[in-house]
Each structure stands twice: as C-alpha cells, then as structure tokens.
Short mmCIF file of C-alpha atoms in Angstrom, two decimals:
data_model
loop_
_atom_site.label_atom_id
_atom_site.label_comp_id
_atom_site.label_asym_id
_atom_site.label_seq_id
_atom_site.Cartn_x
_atom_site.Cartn_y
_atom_site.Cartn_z
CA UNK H 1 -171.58 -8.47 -31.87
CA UNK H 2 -169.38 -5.37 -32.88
CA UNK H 3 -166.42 -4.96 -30.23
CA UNK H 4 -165.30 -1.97 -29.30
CA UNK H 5 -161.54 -0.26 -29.59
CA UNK H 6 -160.98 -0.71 -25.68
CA UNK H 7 -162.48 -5.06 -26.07
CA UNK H 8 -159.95 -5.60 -28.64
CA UNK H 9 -157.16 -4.11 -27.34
CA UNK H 10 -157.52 -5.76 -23.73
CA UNK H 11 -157.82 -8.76 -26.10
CA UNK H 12 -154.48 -8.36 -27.78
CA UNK H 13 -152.72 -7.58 -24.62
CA UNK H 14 -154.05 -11.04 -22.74
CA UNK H 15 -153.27 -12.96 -26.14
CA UNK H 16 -149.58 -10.83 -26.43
CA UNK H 17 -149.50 -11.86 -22.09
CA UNK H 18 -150.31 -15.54 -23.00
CA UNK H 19 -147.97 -15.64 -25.69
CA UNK H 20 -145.14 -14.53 -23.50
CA UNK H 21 -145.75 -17.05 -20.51
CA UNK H 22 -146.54 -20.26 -22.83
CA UNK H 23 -143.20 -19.45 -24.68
CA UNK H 24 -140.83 -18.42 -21.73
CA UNK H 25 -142.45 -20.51 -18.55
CA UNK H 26 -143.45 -23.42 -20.20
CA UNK H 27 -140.70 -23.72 -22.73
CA UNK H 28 -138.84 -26.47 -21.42
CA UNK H 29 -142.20 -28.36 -22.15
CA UNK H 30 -142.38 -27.41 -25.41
CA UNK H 31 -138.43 -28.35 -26.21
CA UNK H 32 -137.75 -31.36 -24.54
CA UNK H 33 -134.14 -31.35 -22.51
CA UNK H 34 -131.76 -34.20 -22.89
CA UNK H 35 -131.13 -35.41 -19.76
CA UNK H 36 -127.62 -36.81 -20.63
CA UNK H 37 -126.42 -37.78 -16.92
CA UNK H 38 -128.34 -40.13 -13.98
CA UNK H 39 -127.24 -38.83 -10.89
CA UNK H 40 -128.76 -41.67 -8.27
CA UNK H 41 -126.53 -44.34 -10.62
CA UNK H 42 -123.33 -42.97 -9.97
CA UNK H 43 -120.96 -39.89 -11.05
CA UNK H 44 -121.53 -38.09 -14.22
CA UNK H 45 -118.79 -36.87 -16.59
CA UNK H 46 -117.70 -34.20 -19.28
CA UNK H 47 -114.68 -32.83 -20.75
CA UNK H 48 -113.48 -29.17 -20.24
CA UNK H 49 -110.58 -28.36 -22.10
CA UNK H 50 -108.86 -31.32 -22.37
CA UNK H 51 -109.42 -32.71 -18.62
CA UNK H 52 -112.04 -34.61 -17.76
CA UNK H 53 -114.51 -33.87 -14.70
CA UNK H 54 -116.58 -36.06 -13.12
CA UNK H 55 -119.96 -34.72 -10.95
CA UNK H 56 -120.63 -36.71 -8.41
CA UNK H 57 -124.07 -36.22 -5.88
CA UNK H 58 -124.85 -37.41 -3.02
CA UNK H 59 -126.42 -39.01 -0.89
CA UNK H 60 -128.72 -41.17 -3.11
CA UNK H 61 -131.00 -40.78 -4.61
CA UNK H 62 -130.69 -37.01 -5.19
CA UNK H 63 -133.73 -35.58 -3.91
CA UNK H 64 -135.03 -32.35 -3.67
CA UNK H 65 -135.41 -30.38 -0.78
CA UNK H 66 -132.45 -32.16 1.08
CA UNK H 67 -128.57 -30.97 1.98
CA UNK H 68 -126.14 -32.34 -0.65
CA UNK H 69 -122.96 -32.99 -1.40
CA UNK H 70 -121.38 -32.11 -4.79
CA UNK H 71 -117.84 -33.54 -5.24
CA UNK H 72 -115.96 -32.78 -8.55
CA UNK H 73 -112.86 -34.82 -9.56
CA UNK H 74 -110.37 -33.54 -12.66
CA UNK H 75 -108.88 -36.33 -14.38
CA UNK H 76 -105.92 -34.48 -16.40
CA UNK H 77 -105.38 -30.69 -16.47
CA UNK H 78 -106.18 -29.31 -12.64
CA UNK H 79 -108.00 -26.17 -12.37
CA UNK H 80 -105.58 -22.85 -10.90
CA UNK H 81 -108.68 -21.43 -9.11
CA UNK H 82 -111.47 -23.02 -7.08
CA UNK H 83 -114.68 -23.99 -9.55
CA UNK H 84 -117.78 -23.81 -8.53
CA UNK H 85 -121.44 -25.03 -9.31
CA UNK H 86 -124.98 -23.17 -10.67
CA UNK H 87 -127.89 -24.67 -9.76
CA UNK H 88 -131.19 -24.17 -12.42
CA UNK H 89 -133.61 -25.55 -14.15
CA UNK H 90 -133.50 -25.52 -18.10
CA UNK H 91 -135.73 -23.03 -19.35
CA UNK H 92 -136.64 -21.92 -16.14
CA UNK H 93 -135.37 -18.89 -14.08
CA UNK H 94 -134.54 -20.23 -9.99
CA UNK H 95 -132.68 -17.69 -9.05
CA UNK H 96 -128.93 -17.71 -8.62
CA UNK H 97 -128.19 -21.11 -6.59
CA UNK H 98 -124.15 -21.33 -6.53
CA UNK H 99 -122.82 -24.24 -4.56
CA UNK H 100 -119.03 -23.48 -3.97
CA UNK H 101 -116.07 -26.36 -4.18
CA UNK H 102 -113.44 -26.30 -2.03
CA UNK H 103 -110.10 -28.40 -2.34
CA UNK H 104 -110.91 -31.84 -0.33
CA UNK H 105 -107.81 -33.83 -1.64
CA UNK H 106 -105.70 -34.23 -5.10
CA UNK H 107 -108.04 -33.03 -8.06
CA UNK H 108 -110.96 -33.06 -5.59
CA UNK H 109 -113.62 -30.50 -5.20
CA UNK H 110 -116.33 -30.60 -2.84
CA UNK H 111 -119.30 -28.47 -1.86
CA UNK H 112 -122.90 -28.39 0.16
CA UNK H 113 -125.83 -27.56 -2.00
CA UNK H 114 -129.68 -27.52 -2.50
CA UNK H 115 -131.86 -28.30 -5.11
CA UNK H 116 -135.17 -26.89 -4.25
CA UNK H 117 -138.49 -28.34 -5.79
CA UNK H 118 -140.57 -26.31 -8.05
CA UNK H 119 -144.05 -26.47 -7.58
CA UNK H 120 -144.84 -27.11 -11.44
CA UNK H 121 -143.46 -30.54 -10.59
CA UNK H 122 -140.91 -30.41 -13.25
CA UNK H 123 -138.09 -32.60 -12.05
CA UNK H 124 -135.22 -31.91 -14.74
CA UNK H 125 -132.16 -29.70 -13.62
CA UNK H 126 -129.20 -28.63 -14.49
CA UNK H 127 -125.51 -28.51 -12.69
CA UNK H 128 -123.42 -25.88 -14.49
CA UNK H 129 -119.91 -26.43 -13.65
CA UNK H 130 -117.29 -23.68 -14.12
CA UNK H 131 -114.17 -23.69 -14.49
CA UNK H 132 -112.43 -20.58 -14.33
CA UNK H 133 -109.74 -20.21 -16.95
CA UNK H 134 -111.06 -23.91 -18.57
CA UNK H 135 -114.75 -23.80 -19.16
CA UNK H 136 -117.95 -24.73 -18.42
CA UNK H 137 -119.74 -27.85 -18.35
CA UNK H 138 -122.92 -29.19 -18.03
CA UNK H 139 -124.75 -32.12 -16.72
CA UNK H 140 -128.61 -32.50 -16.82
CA UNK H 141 -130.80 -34.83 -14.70
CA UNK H 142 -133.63 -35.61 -13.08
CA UNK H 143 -134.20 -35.35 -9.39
CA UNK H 144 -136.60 -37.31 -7.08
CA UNK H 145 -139.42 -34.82 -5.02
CA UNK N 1 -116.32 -13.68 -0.55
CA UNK N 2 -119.23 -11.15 -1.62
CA UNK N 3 -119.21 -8.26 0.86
CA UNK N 4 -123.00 -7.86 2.67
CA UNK N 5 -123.97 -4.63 0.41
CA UNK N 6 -123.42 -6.51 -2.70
CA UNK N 7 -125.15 -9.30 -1.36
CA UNK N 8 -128.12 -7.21 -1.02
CA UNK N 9 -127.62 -6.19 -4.30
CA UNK N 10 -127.04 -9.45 -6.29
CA UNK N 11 -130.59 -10.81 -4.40
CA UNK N 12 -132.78 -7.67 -5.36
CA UNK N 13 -131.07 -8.20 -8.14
CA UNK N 14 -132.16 -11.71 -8.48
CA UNK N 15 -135.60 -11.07 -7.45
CA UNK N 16 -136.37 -8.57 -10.69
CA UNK N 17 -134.81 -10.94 -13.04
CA UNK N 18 -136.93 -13.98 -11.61
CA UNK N 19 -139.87 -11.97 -10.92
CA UNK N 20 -139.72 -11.08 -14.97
CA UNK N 21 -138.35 -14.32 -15.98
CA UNK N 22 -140.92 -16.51 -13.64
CA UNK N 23 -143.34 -15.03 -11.05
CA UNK N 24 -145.18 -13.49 -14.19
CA UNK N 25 -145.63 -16.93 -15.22
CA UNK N 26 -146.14 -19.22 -12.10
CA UNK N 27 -147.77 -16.25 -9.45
CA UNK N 28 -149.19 -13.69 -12.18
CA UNK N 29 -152.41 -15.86 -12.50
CA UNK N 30 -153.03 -15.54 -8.58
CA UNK N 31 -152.24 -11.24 -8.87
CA UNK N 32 -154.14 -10.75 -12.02
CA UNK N 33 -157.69 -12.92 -9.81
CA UNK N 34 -157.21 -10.54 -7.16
CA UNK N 35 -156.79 -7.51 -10.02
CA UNK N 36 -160.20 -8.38 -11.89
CA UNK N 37 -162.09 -8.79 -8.63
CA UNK N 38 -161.48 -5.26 -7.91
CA UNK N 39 -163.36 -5.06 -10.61
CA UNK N 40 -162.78 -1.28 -11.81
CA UNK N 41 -160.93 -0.37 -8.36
CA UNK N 42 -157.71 1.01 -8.14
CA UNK N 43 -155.54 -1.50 -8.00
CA UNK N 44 -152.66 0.45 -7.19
CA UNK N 45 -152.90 0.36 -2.77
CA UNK N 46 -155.04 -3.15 -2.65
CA UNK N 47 -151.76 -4.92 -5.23
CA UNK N 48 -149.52 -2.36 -2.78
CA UNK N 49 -150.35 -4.11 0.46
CA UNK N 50 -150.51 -7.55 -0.96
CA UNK N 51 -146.83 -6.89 -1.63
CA UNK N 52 -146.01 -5.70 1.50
CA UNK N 53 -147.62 -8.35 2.99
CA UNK N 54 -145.72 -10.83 1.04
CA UNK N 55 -142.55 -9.55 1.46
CA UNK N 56 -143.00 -9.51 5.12
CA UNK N 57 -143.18 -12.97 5.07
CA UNK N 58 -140.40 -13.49 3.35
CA UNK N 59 -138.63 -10.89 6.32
CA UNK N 60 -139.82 -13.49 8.44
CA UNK N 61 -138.82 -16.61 6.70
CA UNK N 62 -135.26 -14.79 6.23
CA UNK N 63 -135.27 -14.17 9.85
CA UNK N 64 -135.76 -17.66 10.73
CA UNK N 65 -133.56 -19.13 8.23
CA UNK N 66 -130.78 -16.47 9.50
CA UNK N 67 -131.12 -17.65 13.20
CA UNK N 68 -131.10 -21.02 12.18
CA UNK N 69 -128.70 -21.60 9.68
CA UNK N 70 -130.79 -24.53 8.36
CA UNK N 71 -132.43 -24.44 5.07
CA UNK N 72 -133.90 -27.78 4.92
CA UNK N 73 -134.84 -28.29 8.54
CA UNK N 74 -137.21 -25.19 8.36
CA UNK N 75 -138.73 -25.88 4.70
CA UNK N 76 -139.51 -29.43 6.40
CA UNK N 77 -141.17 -28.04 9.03
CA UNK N 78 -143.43 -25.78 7.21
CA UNK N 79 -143.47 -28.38 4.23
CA UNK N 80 -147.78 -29.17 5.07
CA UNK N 81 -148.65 -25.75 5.76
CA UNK N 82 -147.14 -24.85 2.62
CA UNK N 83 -149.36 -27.16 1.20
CA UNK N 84 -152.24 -26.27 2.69
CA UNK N 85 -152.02 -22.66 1.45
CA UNK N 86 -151.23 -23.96 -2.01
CA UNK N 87 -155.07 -25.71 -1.79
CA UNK N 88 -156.11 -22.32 0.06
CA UNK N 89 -155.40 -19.91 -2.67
CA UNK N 90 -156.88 -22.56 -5.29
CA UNK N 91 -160.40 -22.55 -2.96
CA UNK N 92 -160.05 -18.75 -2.56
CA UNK N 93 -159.85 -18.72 -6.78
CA UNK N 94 -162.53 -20.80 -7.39
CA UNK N 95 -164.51 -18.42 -5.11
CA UNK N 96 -163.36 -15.38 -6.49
CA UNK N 97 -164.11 -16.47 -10.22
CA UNK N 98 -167.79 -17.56 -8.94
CA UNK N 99 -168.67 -14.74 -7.01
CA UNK N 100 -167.40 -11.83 -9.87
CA UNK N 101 -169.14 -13.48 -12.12
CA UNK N 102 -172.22 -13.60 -9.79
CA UNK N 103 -172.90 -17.39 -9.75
CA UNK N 104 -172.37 -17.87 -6.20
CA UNK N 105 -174.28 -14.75 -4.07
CA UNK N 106 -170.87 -13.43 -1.84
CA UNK N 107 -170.44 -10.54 -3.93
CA UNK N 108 -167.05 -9.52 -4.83
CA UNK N 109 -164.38 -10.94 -2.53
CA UNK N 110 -162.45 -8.39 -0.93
CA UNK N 111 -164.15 -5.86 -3.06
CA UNK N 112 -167.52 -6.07 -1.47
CA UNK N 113 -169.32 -2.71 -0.64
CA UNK N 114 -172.24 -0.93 -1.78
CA UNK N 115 -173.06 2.12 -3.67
CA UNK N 116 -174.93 3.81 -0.81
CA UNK N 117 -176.73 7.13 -1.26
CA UNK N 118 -177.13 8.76 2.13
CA UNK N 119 -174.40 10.78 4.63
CA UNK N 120 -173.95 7.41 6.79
CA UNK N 121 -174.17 5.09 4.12
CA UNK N 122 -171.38 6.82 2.48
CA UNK N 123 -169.54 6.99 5.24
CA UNK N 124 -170.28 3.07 6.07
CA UNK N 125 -169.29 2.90 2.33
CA UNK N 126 -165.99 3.87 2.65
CA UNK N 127 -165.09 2.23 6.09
CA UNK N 128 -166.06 -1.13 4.29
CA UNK N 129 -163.82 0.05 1.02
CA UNK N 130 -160.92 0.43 3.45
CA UNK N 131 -161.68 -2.62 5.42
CA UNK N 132 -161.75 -4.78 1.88
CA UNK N 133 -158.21 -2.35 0.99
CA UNK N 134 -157.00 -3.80 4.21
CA UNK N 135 -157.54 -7.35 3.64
CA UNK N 136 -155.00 -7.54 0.94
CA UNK N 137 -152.25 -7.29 3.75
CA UNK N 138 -152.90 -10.48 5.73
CA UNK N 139 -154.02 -12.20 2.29
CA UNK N 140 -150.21 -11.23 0.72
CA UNK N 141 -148.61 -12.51 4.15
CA UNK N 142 -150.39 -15.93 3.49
CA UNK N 143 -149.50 -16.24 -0.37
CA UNK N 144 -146.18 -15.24 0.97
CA UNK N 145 -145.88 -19.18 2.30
CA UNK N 146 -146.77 -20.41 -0.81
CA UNK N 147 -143.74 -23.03 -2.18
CA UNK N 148 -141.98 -21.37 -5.06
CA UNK N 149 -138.87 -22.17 -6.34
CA UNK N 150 -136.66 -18.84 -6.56
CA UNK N 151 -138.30 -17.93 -2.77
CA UNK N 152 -136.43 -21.05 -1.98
CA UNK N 153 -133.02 -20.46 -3.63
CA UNK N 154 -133.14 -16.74 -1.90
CA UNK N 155 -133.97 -18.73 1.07
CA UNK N 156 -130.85 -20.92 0.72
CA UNK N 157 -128.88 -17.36 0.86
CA UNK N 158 -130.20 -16.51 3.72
CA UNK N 159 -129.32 -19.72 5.71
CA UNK N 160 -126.11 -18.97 4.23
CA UNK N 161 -125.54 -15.91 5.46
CA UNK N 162 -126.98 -17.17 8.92
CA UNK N 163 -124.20 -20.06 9.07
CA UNK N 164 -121.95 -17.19 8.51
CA UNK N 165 -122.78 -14.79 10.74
CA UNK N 166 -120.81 -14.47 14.30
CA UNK N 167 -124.19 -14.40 16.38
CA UNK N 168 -128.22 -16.07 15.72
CA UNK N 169 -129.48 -12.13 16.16
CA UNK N 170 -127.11 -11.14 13.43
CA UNK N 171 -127.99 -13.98 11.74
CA UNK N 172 -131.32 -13.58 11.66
CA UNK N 173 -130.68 -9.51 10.86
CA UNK N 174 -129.02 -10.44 7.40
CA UNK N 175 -131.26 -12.91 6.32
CA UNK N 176 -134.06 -11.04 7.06
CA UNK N 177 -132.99 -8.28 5.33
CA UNK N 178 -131.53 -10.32 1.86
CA UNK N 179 -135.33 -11.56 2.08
CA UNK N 180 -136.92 -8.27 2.15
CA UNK N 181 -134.54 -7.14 -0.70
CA UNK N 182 -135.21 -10.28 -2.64
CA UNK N 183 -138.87 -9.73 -2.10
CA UNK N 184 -138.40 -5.79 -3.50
CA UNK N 185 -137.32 -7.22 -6.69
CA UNK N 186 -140.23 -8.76 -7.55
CA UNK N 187 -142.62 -6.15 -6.84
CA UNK N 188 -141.94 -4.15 -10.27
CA UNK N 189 -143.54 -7.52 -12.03
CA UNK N 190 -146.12 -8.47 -9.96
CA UNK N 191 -147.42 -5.01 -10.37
CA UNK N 192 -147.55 -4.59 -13.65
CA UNK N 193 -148.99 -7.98 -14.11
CA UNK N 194 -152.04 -6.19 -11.24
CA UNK N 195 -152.15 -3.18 -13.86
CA UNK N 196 -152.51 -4.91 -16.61
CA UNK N 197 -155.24 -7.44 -15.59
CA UNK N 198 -157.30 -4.23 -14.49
CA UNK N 199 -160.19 -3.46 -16.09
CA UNK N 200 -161.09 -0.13 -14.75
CA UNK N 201 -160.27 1.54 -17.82
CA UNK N 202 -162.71 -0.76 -20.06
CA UNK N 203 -166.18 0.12 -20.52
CA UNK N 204 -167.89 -3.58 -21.64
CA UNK N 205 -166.39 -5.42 -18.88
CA UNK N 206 -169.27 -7.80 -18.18
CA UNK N 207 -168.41 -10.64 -21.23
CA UNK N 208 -164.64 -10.39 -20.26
CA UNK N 209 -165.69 -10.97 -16.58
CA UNK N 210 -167.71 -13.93 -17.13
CA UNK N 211 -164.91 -15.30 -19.27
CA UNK N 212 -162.18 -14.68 -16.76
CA UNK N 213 -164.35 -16.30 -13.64
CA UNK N 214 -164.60 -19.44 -15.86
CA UNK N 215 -160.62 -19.27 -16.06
CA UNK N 216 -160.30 -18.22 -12.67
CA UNK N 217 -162.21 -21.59 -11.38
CA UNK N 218 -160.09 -23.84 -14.04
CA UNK N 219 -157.05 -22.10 -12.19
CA UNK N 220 -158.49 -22.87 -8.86
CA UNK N 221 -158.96 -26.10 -9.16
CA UNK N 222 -155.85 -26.46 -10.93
CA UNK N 223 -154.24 -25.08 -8.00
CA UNK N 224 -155.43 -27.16 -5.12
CA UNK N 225 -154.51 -30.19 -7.10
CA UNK N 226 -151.09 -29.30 -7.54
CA UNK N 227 -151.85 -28.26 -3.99
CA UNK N 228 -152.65 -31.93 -2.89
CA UNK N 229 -149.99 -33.67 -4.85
CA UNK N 230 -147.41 -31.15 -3.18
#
C-alpha cells in the first residue's frame, strides 16, 4: 500500500507528538528519582552552606490533598531573610506551589501548605527549600493519596 | 507581597508554562478525541467553546475557593464528582472512538449531521451543525471538573487570595479572576494540540481513523480506571 505525502507526514507529526510526551510527561518514569527523605518518620535534613536545615511535615502521615504544616529549623548559620518552600513533582510541571515560612521562634520557620494529588497517581514530590543569600536544598519523598 | 496585577500575571503565566509542560501530556489525549471526531470540521469554534467552557469552570471554582478561603474543604467536597467525571470522559472516549470508526451506529458524537440536498434539509443541516458546535460548551464546563494537578495548585492561589481579601465578595472577585487568567494560559496548548490532531487537511483519512478509534477506546478505558481508583 503506497502512502501518500499528506499519510506520512501526519505520521511523523503523531510519532514527533509521541516522542515529546513519553520523554517530558512520563520522564520521571523513565529516570527513577531518589527519594532520599521519609517524611511520615520524622524531619528530614540537608546542608546549605554550612548550616544545617531540617524539613519537618506535618501532621502524619503527609497526605495529599490535606492543610500542612512545614516547619524548617537552621542548626548553625541563620538565614537574614525569610526562606521559603516550592512545591513540585520531579519531572513534572504543577504549577508554582510556594508555601511561605515565617519566624515561629529561634532558627524556626514555619508555613501552611498543600500538596495536591496528581491524577497519574505518581506519589513522589519534591520540597525545594530556599534560602536566600545561602542556597537551595532539596528533599524528595513520597506522599500518601 | 505580590501586588494583584502581577498576581494575574505570574498565574497566566503559570498556566502557559504548565499547559506546554503538562496539559499536552495528561489532557491533550481528551482535545485531540474531540479533534478527530470532527472529523474534517473546523476545529477552530467547536476547540473555542470547549475552552471557554472550561475556563468558566475554573471562574467558578476560583469564585468559590475566593469566598471560602478553604482549599481542601471544597476539593473534599467535590472529591466524588470529580471522580465521576474522570469515568465520564473515559465512557464518552470509548464512545467516540466506536462511533468514528463506525462500529457502534451513533454516528459521530457531537459531529452528527447529514449531507442533505434540499432548501430545508440544508437549512435543518446547519441548525444541527450549530447545535453539535454548541455542545462543546457544556462538554468543556464538565472536563473543567476533571482532577488535575496544576488546576489544583492555581486553586490553592485562589484560596489564598480569598483568606486575604478584606470581604467573601472580594474574595471570591480575585479568585475568580486568577482562575480565569490561569485558565487563559492554557488555551494556546490545548489548541494547538486540537489543530494538530485535525484531519481536515488529509485526504486518506479512513485507515488513520480506524487506528485512532482503537486508541481512543484503549484511552477510554484507561481513563475510567484511573477514574475508579481516584
């Protein structure tokens, strides 16, 4: 069966569209993410800059879908400005999801947050913690729907 | 403290990036169904109105959040209809894959009228083209409920900005409105997913339809079991 000019192209195009989903959308699949922190055990920690932050989430379990608190604790250095936390999924764009910290006692951050569940049932997300004039860090974990 | 106009800005903002980065992905199956049962129609007013229709739900889910200040107490109490439009649209799929391929004898979904030959028939014609134009209205205000992760995290915002606000009518005004722009944002993607599943411009259609209505029923069904275990 000889396919015309028009068959082949519409061909390439779906192929070049499948392409692009199976290596953006699904990508986190295809690269497996480290989850490196368990939130529902207890507080989570990293090192910015020479200080050392701890993540902590509650209530627990974490779940989805539910209002949260995110409390942050320095151990060290003290950040000058307020940090604050983005909410995402690895390999996934969620939209901008900041939860904000505000002072709540020496070297103590806290701030209200959602995660919100993602009808591919993926479960793995990520807290981005920054740090202005420190640096970022990162702590990745799974959530319970 | 972002001031309300760049608040508007940073959703619609967020809305093109997401709808590029992940509605093409998770929602462009669903747009490009509805494109290839057009089958050769424009596309342009039917993918038009879904939008609209979409993005008036999210004015109304924006609205409520605003007045409420309450993310989670609202997404709980729509939680099983959410669900239940997640099984809809993977029923409504399944049909839409049978019936443009011709195995099931509904015609074309939404895209069902005749080639008629005399002055009434025409006319008839066209009234029934309009009414099937039409549909895609009500049809993008249901989708609009379906769960999705970004329409969630603009959702958030809007609470937000309703917790904020000095009054539940002014509340409900901003997040309204940060819905609507969020909703804008996506539009660009989800149409050019529509354009480019439409086949108007392809002359051997029939082989690619009956491949795409047995995709269209794998999606289906795929749908309304994510649907279920939602």
């Amino acid at each position: 069966m000889k396919l015309n000019l028009k068959v082949k192209l519409f061909v390439a195009i779906l192929c070049l569209i499948t392409f692009a989903i199976c290596t953006t959308a699904s990508s986190t699949e295809s690269k497996p993410v480290r989850i490196d922190c368990d939130v529902h055990a207890g507080p989570c920690s990293a090192n910015i800059s020479g200080a050392k932050v701890s993540l902590e989430i509650e209530p627990k379990p974490v779940e989805a879908m539910k209002d949260l608190i995110f409390t942050v604790t320095f151990v060290g250095e003290k950040p000058v400005t307020n940090p604050y936390i983005d909410l995402g999924m690895p390999g996934m764009n969620m939209g901008r999801n900041r939860v904000i910290l505000k002072p709540a006692g020496e070297s103590l951050y806290r701030g209200e947050g959602v995660i919100v569940r993602c009808p591919s049932g993926r479960r793995t997300w990520k807290a981005t913690l920054t740090v202005p004039e420190m640096g970022v860090a990162e702590f990745v974990f799974d959530v319970v729907y | 403290m972002l001031s309300t106009e760049t608040i508007y800005f940073v959703i619609f903002s967020s809305g093109l990036a997401v709808g590029f980065g992940h509605c093409i992905g998770m929602c462009g199956p669903i747009v490009a169904s509805l494109s290839l049962n057009l089958k050769g129609r424009s596309v342009l007013a039917p993918h038009l109105l879904y939008n609209v229709g979409r993005i008036t739900t999210y004015g109304l889910l924006g609205g409520i959040m605003g007045a409420t200040g309450s993310f989670t107490s609202v997404t709980a109490g729509i939680a099983s209809l959410q669900k239940g439009v997640m099984v809809f649209t993977g029923i409504l799929i399944i049909i839409m894959g049978l019936a443009m391929a011709g195995w099931i004898p509904l015609g074309s979904i939404f895209g069902d009228y005749y080639n008629p030959g005399g002055l009434l028939s025409r006319t008839f014609g066209k009234l029934s083209k309009t009414r099937s134009t039409a549909t895609y209205y009500p049809l993008g205000m249901l989708l609009g409920l379906l769960p999705c992760g970004p329409v969630y995290t603009a959702l958030i915002a809007a609470a937000r900005a309703g917790m904020e606000a000095p009054s539940s009518l002014r509340g409900s005004l901003i997040g309204s409105g940060l819905m609507l722009s969020f909703g804008l944002g996506t539009v660009p993607s989800l149409l050019l997913v529509a354009k480019l599943a439409d086949l108007g411009w392809l002359k051997r259609r029939d082989i690619i339809y009956k491949v795409s209505s047995v995709i269209m029923v794998i999606l289906g069904v795929y749908f309304m079991v994510k649907g279920i275990r939602y």
